mmCIF file of C-alpha atoms in Angstrom:
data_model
loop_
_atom_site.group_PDB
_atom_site.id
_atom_site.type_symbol
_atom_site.label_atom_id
_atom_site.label_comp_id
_atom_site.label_asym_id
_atom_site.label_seq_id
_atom_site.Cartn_x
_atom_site.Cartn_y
_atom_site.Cartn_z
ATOM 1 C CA UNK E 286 145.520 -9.992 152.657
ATOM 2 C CA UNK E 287 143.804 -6.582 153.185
ATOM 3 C CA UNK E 288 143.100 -4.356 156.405
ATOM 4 C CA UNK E 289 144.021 -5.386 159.774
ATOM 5 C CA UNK E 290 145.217 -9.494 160.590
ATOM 6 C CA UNK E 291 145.705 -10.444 164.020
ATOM 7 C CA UNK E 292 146.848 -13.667 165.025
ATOM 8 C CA UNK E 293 146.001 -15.798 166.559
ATOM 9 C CA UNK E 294 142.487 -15.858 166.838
ATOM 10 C CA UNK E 295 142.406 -17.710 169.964
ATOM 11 C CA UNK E 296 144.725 -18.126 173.043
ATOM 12 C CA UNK E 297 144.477 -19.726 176.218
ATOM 13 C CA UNK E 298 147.111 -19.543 178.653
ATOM 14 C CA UNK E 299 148.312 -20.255 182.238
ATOM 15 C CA UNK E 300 149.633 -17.886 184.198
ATOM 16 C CA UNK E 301 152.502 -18.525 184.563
ATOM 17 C CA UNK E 302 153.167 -18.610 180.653
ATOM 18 C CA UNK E 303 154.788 -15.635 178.153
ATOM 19 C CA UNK E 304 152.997 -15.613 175.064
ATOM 20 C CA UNK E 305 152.727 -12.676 172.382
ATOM 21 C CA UNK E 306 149.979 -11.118 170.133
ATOM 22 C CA UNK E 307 150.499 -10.250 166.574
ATOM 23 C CA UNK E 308 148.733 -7.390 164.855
ATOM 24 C CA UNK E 309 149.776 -6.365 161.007
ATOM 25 C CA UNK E 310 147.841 -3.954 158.822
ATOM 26 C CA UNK E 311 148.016 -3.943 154.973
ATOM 27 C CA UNK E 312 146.839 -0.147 154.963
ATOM 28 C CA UNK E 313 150.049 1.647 155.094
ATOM 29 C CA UNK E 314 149.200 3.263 157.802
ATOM 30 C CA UNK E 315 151.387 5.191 160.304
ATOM 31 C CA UNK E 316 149.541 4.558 163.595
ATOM 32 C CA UNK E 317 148.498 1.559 165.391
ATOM 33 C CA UNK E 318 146.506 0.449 169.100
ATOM 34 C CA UNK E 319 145.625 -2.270 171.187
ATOM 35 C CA UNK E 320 142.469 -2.126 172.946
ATOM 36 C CA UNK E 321 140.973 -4.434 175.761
ATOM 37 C CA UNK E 322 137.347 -5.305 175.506
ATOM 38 C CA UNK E 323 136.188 -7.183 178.783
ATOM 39 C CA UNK E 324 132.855 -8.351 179.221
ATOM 40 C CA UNK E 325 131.827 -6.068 182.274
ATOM 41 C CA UNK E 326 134.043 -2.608 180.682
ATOM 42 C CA UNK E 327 133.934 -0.859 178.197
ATOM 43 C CA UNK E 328 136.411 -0.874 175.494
ATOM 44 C CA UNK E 329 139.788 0.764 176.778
ATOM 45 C CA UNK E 330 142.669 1.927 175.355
ATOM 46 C CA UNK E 331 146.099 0.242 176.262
ATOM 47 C CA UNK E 332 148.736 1.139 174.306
ATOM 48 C CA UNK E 333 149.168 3.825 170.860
ATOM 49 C CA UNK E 334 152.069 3.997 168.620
ATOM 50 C CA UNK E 335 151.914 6.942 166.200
ATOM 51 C CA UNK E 336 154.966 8.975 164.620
ATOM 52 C CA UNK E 337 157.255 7.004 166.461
ATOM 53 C CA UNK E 338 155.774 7.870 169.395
ATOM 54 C CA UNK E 339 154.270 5.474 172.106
ATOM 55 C CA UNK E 340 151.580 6.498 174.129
ATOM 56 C CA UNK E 341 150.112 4.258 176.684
ATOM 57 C CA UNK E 342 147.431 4.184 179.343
ATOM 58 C CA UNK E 343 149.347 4.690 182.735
ATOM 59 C CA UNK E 344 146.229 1.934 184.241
ATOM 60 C CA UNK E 345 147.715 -0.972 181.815
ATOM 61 C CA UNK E 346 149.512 -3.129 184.439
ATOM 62 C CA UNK E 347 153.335 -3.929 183.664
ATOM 63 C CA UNK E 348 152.562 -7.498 182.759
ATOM 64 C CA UNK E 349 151.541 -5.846 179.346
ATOM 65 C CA UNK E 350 154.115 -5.243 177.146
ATOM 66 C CA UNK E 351 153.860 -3.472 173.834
ATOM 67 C CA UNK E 352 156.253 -3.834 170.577
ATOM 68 C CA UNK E 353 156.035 -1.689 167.108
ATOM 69 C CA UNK E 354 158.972 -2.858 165.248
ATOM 70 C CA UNK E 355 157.437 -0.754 161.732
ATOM 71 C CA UNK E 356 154.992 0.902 161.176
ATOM 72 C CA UNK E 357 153.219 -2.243 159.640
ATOM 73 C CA UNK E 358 153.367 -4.606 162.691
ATOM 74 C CA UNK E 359 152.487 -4.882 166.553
ATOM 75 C CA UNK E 360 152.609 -6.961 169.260
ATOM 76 C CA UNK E 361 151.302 -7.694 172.852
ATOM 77 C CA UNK E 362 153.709 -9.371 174.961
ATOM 78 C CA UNK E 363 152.026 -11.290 177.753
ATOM 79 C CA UNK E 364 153.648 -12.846 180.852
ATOM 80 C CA UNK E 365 152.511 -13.512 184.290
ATOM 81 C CA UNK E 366 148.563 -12.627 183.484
ATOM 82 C CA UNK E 367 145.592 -13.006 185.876
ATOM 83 C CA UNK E 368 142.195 -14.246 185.416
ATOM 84 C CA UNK E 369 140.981 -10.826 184.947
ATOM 85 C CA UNK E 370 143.204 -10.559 182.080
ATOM 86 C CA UNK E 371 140.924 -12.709 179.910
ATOM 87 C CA UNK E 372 139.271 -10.570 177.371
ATOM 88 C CA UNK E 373 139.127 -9.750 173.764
ATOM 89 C CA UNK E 374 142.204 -7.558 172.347
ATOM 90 C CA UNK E 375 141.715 -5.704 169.305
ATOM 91 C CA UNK E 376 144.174 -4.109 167.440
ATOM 92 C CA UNK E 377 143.288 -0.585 165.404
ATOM 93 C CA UNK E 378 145.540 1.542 162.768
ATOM 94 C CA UNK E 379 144.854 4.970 161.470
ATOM 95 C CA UNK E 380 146.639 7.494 159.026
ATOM 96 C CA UNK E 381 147.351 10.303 161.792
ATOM 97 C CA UNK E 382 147.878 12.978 161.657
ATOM 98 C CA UNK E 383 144.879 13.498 159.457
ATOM 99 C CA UNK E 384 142.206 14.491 161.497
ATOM 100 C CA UNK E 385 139.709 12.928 159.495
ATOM 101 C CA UNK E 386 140.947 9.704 159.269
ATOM 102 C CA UNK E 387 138.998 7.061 161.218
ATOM 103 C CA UNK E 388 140.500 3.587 162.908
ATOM 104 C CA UNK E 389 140.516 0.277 160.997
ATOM 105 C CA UNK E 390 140.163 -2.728 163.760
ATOM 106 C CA UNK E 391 141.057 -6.365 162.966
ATOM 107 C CA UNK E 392 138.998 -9.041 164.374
ATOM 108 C CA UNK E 393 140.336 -9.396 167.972
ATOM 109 C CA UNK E 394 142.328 -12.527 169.949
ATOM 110 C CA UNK E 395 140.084 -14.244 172.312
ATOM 111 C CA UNK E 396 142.209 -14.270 175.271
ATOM 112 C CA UNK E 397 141.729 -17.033 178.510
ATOM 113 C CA UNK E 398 143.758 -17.332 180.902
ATOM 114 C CA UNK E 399 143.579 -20.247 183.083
ATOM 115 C CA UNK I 64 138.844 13.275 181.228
ATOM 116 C CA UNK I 65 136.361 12.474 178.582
ATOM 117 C CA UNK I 66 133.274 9.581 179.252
ATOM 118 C CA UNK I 67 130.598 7.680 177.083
ATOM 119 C CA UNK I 68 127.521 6.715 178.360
ATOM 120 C CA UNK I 69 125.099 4.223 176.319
ATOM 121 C CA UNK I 70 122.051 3.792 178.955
ATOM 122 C CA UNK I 71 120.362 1.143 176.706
ATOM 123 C CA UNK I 72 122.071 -2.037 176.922
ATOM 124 C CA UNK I 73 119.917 -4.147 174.570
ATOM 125 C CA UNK I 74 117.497 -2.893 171.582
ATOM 126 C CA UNK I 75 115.437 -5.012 169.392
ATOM 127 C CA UNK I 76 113.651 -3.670 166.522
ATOM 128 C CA UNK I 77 111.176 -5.359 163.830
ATOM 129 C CA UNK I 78 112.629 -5.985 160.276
ATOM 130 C CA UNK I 79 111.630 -2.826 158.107
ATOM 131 C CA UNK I 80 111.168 -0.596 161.324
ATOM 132 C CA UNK I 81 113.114 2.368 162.441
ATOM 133 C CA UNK I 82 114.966 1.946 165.942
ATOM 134 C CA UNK I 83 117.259 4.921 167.713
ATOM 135 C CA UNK I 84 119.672 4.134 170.010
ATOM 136 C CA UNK I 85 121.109 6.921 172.660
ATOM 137 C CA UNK I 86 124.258 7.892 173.485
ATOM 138 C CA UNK I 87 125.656 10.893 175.872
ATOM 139 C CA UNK I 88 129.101 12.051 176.265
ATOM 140 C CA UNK I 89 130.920 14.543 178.473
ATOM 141 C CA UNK I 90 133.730 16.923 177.718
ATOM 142 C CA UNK I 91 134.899 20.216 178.117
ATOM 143 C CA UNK I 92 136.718 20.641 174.764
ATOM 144 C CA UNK I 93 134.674 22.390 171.815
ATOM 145 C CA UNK I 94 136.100 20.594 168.951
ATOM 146 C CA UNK I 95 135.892 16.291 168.484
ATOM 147 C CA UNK I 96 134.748 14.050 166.639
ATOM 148 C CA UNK I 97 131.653 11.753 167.306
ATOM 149 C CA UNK I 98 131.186 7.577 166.139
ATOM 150 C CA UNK I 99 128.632 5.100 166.098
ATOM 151 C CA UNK I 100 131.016 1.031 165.743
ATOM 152 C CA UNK I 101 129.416 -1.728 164.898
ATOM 153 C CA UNK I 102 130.493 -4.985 166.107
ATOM 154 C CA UNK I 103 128.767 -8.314 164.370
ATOM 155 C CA UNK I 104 129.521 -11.471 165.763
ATOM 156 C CA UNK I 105 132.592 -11.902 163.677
ATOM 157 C CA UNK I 106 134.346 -9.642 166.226
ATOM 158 C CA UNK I 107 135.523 -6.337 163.620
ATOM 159 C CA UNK I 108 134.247 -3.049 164.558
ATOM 160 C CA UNK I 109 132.937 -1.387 161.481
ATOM 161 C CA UNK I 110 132.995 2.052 161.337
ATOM 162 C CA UNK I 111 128.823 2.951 160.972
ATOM 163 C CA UNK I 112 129.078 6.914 160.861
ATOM 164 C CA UNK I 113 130.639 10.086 161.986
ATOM 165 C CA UNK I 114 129.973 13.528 163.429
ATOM 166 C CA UNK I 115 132.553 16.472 163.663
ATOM 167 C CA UNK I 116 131.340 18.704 166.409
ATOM 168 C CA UNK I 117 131.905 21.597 164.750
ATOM 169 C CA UNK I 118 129.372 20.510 162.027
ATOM 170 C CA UNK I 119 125.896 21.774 162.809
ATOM 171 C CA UNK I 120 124.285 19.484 159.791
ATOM 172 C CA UNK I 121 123.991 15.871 160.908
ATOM 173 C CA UNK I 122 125.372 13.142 159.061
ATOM 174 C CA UNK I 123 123.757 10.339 157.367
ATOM 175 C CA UNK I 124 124.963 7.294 155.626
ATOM 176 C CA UNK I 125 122.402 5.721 153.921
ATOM 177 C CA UNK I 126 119.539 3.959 156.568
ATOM 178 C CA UNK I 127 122.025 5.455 159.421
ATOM 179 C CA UNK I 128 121.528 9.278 160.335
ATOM 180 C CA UNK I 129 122.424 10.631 163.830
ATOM 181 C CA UNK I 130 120.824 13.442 165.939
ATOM 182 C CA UNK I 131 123.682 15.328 167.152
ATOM 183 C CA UNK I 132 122.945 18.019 169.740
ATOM 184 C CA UNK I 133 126.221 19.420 171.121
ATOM 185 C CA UNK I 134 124.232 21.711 173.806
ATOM 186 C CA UNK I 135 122.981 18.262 175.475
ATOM 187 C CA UNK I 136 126.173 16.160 174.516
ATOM 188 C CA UNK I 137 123.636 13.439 173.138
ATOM 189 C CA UNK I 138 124.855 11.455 169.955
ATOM 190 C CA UNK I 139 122.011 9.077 169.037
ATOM 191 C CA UNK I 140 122.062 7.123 166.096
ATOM 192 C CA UNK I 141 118.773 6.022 163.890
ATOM 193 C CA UNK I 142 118.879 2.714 161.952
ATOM 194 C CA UNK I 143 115.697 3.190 159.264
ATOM 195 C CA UNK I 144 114.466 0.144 157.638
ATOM 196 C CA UNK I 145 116.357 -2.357 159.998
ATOM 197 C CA UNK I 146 118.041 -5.626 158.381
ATOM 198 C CA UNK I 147 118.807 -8.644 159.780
ATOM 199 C CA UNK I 148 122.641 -8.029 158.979
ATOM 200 C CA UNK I 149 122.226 -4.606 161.327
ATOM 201 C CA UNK I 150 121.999 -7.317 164.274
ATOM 202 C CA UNK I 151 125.040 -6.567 166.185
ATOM 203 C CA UNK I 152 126.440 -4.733 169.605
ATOM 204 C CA UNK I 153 126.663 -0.803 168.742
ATOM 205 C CA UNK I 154 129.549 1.252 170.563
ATOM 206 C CA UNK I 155 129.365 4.941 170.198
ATOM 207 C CA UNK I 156 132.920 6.358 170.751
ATOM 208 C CA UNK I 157 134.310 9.783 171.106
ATOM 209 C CA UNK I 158 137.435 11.419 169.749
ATOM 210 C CA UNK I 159 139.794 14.417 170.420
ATOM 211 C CA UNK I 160 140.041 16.486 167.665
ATOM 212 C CA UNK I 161 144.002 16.452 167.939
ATOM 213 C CA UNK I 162 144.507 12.944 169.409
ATOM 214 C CA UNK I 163 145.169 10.572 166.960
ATOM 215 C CA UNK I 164 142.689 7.860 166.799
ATOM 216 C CA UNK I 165 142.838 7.543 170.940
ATOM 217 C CA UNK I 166 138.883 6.350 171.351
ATOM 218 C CA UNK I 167 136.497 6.538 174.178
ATOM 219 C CA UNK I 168 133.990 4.047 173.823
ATOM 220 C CA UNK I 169 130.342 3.471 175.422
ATOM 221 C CA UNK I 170 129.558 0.390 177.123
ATOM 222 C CA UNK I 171 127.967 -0.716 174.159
ATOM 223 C CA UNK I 172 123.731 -1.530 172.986
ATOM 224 C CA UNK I 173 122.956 -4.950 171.870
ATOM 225 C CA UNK I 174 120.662 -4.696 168.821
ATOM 226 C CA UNK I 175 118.350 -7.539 168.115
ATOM 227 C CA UNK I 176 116.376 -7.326 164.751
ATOM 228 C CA UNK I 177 113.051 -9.352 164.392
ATOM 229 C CA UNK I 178 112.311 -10.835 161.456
#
């Protein structure tokens, strides 16, 4: 496998249900992001791990939870969504901290919650 | 904080014809960098082209060129000789120049290509 895999593909979900999101790149990268594309925003930021640093977007609510056990894998731990959860999360990594590196995105999990 | 503006939300073009699509940005900083994603239906953004600010020359890959004017904070990007593959949304995203790979994105421009 090459570039950036995230599993699964598809998810749908009550609300009341935990579920996670896997993200691994094959890149050797150092740096890795989930983004949240909704149909009516634009595509925002939620959560960066780079250098062993986390950085997150203080508007992410609580019910997201992020995980970077290596530098090679991430995941999105979901509990207790809403409808206006649903949306398409993409992961991204990136060699930082070269500054002219660009992000590689995998292909996105189709998230509905129900 | 930084914002993206894409004022066109859809774009069709004829096969073999040249379309632009616009993009504006707001900042305060002097120095970042400057995107154009593509997104085809198979969900992966695809890195089209990019701009350093401090670069007065504007960059070109191939059909894709941009006109970068930092004065007016417009980014627009020029597809030459459009292909049905080029179908696809268009996000034009903006970057610190010491912030990692921490995006701002544009709401996006649907291109439609006509055979």
């Amino acid at each position: 496998e090459t570039g950036v895999t995230q599993t699964p593909r598809h998810l749908v979900m009550g609300m009341t249900n935990k579920k996670s999101l896997k993200c691994e790149q094959h890149l050797g990268h150092n740096a890795m992001y989930w983004y949240k594309q909704s149909a009516k925003k634009p595509l925002e930021l939620m959560f960066v791990y780079s250098l062993e640093e986390r950085v997150e977007n203080n508007s992410v609510p609580s019910r997201f939870s992020p995980e970077c056990p290596n530098s090679s894998h991430l995941f999105l731990h979901l509990h207790t969504l809403q409808p206006e959860d649903s949306a398409l999360y993409l992961c991204a990594s990136s060699q930082e901290p070269r500054v002219t590196t660009e992000a590689f995105f995998g292909q996105g999990t189709r998230l509905t919650v129900v | 904080a930084q914002t993206v503006t894409q004022s066109q939300p859809e774009m069709s073009v004829q096969e073999a014809e040249t379309v632009t699509l616009s993009c504006t940005y707001d900042t305060s900083e002097s120095d970042y960098y400057l995107f154009w994603y593509k997104q085809p239906p198979s969900r992966q953004m695809i890195l089209v082209i990019r701009q350093e600010a401090y670069k007065q020359q504007n960059a070109t890959e191939n059909r894709f060129s941009v006109n970068f004017q930092k004065a007016a904070k417009s980014f627009s990007l020029k597809i030459s000789d459009s292909q049905l593959g080029d179908a696809a949304m268009y996000f034009c995203a903006y970057r610190r120049y010491n912030a990692g790979n921490m995006l701002t994105f544009g709401g996006g421009t649907r291109l439609m290509v006509k055979p």
